GROMACS .gro file of C-alpha atoms in nm:
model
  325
    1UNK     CA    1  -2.123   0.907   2.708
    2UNK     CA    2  -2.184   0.570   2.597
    3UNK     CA    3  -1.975   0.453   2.192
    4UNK     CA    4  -2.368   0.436   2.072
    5UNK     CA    5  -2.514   0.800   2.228
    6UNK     CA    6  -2.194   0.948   2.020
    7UNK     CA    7  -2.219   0.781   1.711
    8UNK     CA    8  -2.603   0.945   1.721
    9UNK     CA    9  -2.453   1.244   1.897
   10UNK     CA   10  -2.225   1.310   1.613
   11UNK     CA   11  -2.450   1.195   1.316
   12UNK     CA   12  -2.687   1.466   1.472
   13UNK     CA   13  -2.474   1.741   1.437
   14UNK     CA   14  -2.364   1.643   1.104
   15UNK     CA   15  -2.736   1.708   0.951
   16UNK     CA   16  -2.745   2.025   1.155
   17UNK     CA   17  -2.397   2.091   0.991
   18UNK     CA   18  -2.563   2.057   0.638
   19UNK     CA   19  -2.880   2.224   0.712
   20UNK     CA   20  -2.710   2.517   0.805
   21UNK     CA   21  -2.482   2.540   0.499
   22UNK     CA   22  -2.794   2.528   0.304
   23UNK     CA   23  -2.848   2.904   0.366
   24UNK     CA   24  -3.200   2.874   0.477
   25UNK     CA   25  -3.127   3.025   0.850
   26UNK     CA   26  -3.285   2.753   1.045
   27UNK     CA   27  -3.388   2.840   1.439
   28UNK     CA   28  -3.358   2.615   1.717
   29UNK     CA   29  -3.707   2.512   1.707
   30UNK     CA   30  -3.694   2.415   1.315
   31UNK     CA   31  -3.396   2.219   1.421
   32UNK     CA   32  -3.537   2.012   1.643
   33UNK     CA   33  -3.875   1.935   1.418
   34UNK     CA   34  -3.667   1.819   1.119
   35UNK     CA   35  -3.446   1.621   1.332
   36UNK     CA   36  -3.677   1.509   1.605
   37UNK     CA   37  -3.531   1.589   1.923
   38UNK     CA   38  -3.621   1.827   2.160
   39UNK     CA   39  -3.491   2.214   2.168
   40UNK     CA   40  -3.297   2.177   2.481
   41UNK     CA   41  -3.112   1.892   2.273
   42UNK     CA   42  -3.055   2.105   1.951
   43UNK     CA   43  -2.947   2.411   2.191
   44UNK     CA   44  -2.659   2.151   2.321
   45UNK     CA   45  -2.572   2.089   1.986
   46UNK     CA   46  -2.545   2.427   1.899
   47UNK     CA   47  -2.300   2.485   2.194
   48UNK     CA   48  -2.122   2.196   2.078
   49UNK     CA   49  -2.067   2.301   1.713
   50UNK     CA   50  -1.961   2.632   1.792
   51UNK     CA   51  -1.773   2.513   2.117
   52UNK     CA   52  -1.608   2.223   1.971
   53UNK     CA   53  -1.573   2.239   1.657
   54UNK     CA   54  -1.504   2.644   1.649
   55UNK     CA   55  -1.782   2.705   1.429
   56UNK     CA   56  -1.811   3.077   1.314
   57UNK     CA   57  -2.181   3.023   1.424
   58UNK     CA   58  -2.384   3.325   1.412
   59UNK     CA   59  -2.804   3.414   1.464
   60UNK     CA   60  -2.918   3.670   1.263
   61UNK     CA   61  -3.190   3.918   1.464
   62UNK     CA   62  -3.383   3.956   1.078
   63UNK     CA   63  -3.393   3.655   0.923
   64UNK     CA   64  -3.406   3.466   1.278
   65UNK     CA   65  -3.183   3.215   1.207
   66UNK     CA   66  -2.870   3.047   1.253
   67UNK     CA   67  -2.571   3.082   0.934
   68UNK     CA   68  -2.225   3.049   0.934
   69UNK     CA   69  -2.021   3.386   0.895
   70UNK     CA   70  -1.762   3.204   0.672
   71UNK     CA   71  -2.010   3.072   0.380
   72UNK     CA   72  -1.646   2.826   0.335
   73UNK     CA   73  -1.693   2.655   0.652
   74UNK     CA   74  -1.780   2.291   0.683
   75UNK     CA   75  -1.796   2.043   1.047
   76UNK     CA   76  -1.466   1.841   0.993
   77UNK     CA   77  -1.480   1.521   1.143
   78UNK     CA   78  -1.327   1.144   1.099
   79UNK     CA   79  -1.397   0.917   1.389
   80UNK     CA   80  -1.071   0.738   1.500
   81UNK     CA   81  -0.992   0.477   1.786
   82UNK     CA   82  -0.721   0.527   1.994
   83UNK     CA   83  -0.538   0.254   1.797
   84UNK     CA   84  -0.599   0.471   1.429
   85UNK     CA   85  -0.451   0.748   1.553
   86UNK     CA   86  -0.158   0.582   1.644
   87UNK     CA   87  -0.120   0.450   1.299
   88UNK     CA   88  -0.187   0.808   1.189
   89UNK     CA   89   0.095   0.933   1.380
   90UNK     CA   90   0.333   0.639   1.189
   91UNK     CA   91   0.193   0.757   0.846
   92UNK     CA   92   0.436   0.981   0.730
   93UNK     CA   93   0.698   0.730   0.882
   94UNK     CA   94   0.591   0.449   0.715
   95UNK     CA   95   0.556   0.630   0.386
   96UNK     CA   96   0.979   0.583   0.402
   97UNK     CA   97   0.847   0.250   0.195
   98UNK     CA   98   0.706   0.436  -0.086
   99UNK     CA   99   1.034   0.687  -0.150
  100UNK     CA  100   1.131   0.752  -0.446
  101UNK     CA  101   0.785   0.641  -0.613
  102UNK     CA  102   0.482   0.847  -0.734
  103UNK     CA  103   0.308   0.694  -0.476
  104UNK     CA  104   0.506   0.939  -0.204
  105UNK     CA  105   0.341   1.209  -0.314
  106UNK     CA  106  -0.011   1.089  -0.383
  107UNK     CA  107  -0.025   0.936  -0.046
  108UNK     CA  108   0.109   1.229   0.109
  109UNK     CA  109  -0.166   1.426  -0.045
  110UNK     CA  110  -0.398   1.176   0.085
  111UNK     CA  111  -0.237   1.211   0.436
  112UNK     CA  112  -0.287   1.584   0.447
  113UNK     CA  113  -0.620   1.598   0.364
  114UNK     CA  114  -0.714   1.379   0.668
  115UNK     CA  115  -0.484   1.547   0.915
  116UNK     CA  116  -0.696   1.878   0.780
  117UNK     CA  117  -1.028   1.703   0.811
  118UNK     CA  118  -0.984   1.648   1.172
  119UNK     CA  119  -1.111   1.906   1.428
  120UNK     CA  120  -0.830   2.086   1.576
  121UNK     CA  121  -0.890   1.952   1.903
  122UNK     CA  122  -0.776   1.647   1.779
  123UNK     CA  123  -0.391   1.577   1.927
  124UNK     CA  124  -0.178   1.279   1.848
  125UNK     CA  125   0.034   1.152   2.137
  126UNK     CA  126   0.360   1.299   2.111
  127UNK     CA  127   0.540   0.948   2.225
  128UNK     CA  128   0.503   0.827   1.876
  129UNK     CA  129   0.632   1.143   1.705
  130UNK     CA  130   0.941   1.211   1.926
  131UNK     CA  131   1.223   0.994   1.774
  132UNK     CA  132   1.161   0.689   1.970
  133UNK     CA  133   1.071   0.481   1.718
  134UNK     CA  134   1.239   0.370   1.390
  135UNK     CA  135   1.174   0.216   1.108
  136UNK     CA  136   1.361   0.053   0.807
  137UNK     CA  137   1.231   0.059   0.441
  138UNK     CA  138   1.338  -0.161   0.195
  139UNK     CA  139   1.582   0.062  -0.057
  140UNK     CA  140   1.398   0.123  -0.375
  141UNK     CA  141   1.506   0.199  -0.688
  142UNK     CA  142   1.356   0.555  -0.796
  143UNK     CA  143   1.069   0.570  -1.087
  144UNK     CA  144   0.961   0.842  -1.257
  145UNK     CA  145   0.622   0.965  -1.259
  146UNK     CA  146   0.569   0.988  -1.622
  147UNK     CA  147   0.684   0.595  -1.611
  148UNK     CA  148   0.415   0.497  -1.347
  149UNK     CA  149   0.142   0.689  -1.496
  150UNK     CA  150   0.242   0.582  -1.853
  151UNK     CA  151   0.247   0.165  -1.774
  152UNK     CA  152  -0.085   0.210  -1.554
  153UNK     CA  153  -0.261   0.409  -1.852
  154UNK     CA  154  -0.139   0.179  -2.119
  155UNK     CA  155  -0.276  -0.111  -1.903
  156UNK     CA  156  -0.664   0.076  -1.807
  157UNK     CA  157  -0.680   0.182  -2.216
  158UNK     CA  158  -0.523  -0.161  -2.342
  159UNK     CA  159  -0.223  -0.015  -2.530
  160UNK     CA  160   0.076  -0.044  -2.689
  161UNK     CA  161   0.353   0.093  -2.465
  162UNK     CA  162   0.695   0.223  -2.672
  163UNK     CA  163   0.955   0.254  -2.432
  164UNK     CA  164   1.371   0.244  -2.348
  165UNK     CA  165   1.493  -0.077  -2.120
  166UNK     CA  166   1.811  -0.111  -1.980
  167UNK     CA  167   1.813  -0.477  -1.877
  168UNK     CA  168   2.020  -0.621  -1.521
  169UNK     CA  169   2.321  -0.736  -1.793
  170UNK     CA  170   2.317  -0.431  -2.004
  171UNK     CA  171   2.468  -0.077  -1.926
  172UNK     CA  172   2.254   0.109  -2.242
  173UNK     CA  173   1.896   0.157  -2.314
  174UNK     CA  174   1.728  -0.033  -2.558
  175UNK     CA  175   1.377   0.005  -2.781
  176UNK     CA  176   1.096  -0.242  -2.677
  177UNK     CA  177   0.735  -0.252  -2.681
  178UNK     CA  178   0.480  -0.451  -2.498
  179UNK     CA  179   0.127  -0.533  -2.430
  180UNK     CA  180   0.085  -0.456  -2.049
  181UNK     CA  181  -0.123  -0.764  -1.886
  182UNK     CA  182  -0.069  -0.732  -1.508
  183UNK     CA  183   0.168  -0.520  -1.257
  184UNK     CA  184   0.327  -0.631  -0.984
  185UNK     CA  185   0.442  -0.508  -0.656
  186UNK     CA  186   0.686  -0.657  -0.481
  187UNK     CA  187   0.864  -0.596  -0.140
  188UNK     CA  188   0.814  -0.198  -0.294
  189UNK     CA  189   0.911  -0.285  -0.634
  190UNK     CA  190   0.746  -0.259  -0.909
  191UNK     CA  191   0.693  -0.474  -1.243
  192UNK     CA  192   0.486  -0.495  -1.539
  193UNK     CA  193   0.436  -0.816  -1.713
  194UNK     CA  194   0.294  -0.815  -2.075
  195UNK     CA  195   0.358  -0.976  -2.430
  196UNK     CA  196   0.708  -0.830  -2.613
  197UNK     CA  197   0.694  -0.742  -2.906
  198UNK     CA  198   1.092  -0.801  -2.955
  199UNK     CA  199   1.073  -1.156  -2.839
  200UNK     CA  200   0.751  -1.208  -2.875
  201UNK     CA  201   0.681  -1.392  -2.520
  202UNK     CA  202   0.571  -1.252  -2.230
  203UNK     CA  203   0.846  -1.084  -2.045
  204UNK     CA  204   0.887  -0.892  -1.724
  205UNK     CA  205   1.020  -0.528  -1.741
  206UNK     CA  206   1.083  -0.321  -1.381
  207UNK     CA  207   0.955   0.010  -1.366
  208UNK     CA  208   1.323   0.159  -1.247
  209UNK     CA  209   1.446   0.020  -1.521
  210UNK     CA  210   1.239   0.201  -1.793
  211UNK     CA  211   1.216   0.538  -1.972
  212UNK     CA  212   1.087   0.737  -2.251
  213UNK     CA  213   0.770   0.537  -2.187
  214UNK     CA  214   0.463   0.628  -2.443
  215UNK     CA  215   0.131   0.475  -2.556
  216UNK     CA  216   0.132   0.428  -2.898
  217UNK     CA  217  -0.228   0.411  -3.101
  218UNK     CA  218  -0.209   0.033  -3.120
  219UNK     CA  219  -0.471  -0.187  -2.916
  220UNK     CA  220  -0.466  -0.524  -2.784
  221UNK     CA  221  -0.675  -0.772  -2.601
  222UNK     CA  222  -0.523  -0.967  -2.280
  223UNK     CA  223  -0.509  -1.356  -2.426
  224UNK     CA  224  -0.804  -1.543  -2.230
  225UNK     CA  225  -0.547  -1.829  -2.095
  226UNK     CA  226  -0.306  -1.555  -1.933
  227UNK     CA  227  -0.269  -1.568  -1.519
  228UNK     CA  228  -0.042  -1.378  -1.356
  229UNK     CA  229  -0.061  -1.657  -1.079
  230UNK     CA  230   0.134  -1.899  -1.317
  231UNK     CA  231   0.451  -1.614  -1.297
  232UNK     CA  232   0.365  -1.526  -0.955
  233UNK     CA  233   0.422  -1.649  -0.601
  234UNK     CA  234   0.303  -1.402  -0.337
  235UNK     CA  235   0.551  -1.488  -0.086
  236UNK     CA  236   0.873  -1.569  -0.249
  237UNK     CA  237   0.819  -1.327  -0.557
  238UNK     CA  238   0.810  -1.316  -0.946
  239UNK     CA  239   1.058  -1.493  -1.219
  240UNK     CA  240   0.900  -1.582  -1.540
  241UNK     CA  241   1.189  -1.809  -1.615
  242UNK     CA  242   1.033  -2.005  -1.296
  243UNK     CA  243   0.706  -2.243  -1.388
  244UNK     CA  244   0.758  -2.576  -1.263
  245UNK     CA  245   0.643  -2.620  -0.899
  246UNK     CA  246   0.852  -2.753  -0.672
  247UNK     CA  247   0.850  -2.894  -0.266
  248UNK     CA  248   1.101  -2.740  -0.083
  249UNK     CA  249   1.241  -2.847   0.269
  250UNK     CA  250   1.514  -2.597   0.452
  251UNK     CA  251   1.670  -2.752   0.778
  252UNK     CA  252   1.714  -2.432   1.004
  253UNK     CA  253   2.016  -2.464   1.268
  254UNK     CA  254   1.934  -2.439   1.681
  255UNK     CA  255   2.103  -2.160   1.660
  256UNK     CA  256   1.815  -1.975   1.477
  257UNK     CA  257   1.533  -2.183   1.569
  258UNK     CA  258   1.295  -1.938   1.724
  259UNK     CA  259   1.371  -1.718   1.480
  260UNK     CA  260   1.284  -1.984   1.192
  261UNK     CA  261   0.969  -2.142   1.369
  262UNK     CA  262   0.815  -1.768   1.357
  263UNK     CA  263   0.927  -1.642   1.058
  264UNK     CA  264   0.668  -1.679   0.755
  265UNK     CA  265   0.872  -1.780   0.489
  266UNK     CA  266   0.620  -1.895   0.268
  267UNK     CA  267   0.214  -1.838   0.319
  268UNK     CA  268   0.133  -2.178   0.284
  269UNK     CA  269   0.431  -2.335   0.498
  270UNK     CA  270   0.445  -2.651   0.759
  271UNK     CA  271   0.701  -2.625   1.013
  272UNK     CA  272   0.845  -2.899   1.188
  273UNK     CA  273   1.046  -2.834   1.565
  274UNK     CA  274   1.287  -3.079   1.625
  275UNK     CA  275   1.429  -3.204   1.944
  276UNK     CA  276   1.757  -3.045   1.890
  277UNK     CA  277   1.616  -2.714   1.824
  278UNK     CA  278   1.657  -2.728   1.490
  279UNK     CA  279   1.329  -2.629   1.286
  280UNK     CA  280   1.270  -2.768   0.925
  281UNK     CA  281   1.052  -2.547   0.656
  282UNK     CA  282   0.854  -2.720   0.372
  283UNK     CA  283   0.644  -2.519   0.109
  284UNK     CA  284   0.599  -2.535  -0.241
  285UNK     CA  285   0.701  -2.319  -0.482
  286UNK     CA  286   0.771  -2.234  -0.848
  287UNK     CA  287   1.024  -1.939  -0.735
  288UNK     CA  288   1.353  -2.158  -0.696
  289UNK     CA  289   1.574  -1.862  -0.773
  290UNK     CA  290   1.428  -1.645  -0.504
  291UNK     CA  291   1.482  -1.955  -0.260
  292UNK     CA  292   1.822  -1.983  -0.377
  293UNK     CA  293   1.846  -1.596  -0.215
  294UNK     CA  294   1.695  -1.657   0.081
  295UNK     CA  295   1.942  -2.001   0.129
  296UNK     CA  296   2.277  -1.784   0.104
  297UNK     CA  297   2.119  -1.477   0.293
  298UNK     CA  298   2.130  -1.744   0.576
  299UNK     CA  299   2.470  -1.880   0.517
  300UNK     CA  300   2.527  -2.162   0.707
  301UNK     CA  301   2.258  -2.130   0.934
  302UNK     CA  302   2.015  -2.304   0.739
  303UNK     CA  303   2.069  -2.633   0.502
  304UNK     CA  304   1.878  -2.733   0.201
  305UNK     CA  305   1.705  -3.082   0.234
  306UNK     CA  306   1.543  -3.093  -0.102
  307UNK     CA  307   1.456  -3.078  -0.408
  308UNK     CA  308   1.811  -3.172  -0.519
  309UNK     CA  309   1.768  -2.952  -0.837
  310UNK     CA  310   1.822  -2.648  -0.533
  311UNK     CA  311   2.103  -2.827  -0.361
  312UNK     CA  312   2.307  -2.828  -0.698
  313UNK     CA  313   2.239  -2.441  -0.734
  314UNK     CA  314   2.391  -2.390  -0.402
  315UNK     CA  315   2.713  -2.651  -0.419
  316UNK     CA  316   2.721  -2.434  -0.795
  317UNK     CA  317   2.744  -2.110  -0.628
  318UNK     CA  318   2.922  -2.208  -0.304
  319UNK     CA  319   3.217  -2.354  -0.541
  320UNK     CA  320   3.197  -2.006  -0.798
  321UNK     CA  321   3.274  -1.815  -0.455
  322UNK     CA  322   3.586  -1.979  -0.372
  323UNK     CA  323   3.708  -1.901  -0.663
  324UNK     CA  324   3.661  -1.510  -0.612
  325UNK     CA  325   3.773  -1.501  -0.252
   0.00000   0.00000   0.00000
């Protein structure tokens, strides 16, 4: 059967589907009127539905029509290529990236629903659900699901969240409010960015971080000249303390060249392969700090050509870790 005679095949016995669970006991030959096709066609279909899709399909003698004995029962059907299934079959794998959020469960749900919907015909090839393949999350920080709900509510209705922070320096909780503007995702984490009330500039708060989170009855409006691009760079990540834009060049060793001329370090990079096999990486970016990670994660594999501002971080920290080892 040709990808076009299915897609009319199965749109077909979708209406018949819904006619039937109308209740109206259709026959064969009101079928094929009201779809246009002839009875030897709607007599396939019939075979099909109660074939295929184990339909409890049943004619009754009186009313001389076709019903289903379970009034419950519905075709269930989602069309998927032989590459959707296998990303089906990674789904509750690659859910390992959402642990210990709200969004475990909810897509969970989700995933149930569609492994229900499908006809039970419908097999996923065991080679992708047998242990041979792995995969590594990111480790997350666990948030609560009165703490996701709360932040996404406050920013929908526009209010005033009350809430307990414990901040990266502090080991207690402490009061703050803010005006949500924008959330943030990032590599799994999450972040809200809004105005505090406390220090009255817009701050960054994680969601792992916060508790006790309520919307109070006071409103507010988003200020017109916010962006959340001017705290956020998709690539390297978010640090509000980080606005001015800098151009940053990273001399990668030959010993990591192919790795470095593939890698995406930054979405709008230039990379340059030298002779040696060396590979320099030039972007732009307002996110010095997270650059400053991604230098020492690559010890000395990788050097920093400019801007100098960087290479004075790095001499700063390089020196600070003598002095602790």
């Amino acid at each position: 059967m040709q990808p076009k005679e299915k897609i009319v095949l199965l749109h077909r016995i979708s209406q018949i589907d819904d006619i039937i669970r109308r209740g109206t006991y259709p026959n064969a030959s009101q079928l094929a009127k009201e779809l246009g096709v002839s009875l030897r066609t709607i007599n396939r279909d019939l075979d099909v539905i109660r074939d295929y899709y184990y339909a409890p399909l049943e004619y009754d003698q009186t009313r001389r029509g076709w019903y289903y004995k379970d009034p419950n029962f519905f075709i269930k059907y989602i069309q998927f290529e032989e590459g959707e299934l296998f990303s089906l079959a990674l789904f509750d794998t690659l859910l390992l990236q959402y642990k210990n959020t709200p969004l475990e469960e909810k897509l969970s749900s989700i995933f149930e629903k569609i492994r229900q919907s499908l006809p039970s015909t419908v097999t996923i090839d065991s080679r992708f659900l047998d242990g041979s393949l792995t995969y590594i999350p990111d480790a997350l920080a666990p948030i609560k699901n009165e703490v996701f709900d709360a932040v996404f509510s406050g920013l929908k209705k526009k209010q005033t969240l009350s809430f307990e922070y414990k901040p990266l320096q502090k080991t207690t909780f402490m009061e703050r409010k803010i005006n949500p503007y924008h959330i943030i995702c990032q590599r799994g984490n999450w972040y809200v960015i809004g105005h505090c009330h406390l220090k009255n500039e817009i701050r960054i708060f994680s969601f792992s971080r916060m508790q006790n989170v309520q919307l109070t009855k006071d409103r507010f409006e988003v200020p017109k000249d916010f962006n959340a691009k001017d705290y956020v760079d998709k690539t390297m990540g978010v640090w509000l303390s980080a606005k001015t834009n800098y151009k940053v060049r990273l001399l990668f060793s030959a010993e990591i060249g192919t790795f470095a001329a593939e890698h995406i370090w930054h979405e709008n990079q230039t990379v340059k392969q030298n002779e040696d096999g060396s590979v320099e990486v030039s972007f732009e970016t307002t996110q010095l700090p997270e650059v400053k990670r991604l230098v020492l994660g690559q010890g000395r594999t990788v050097k920093v050509l400019e801007p100098q501002e960087l290479i004075d971080q790095i001499r700063e920290e390089v020196n600070y870790l003598k002095t602790i080892y």
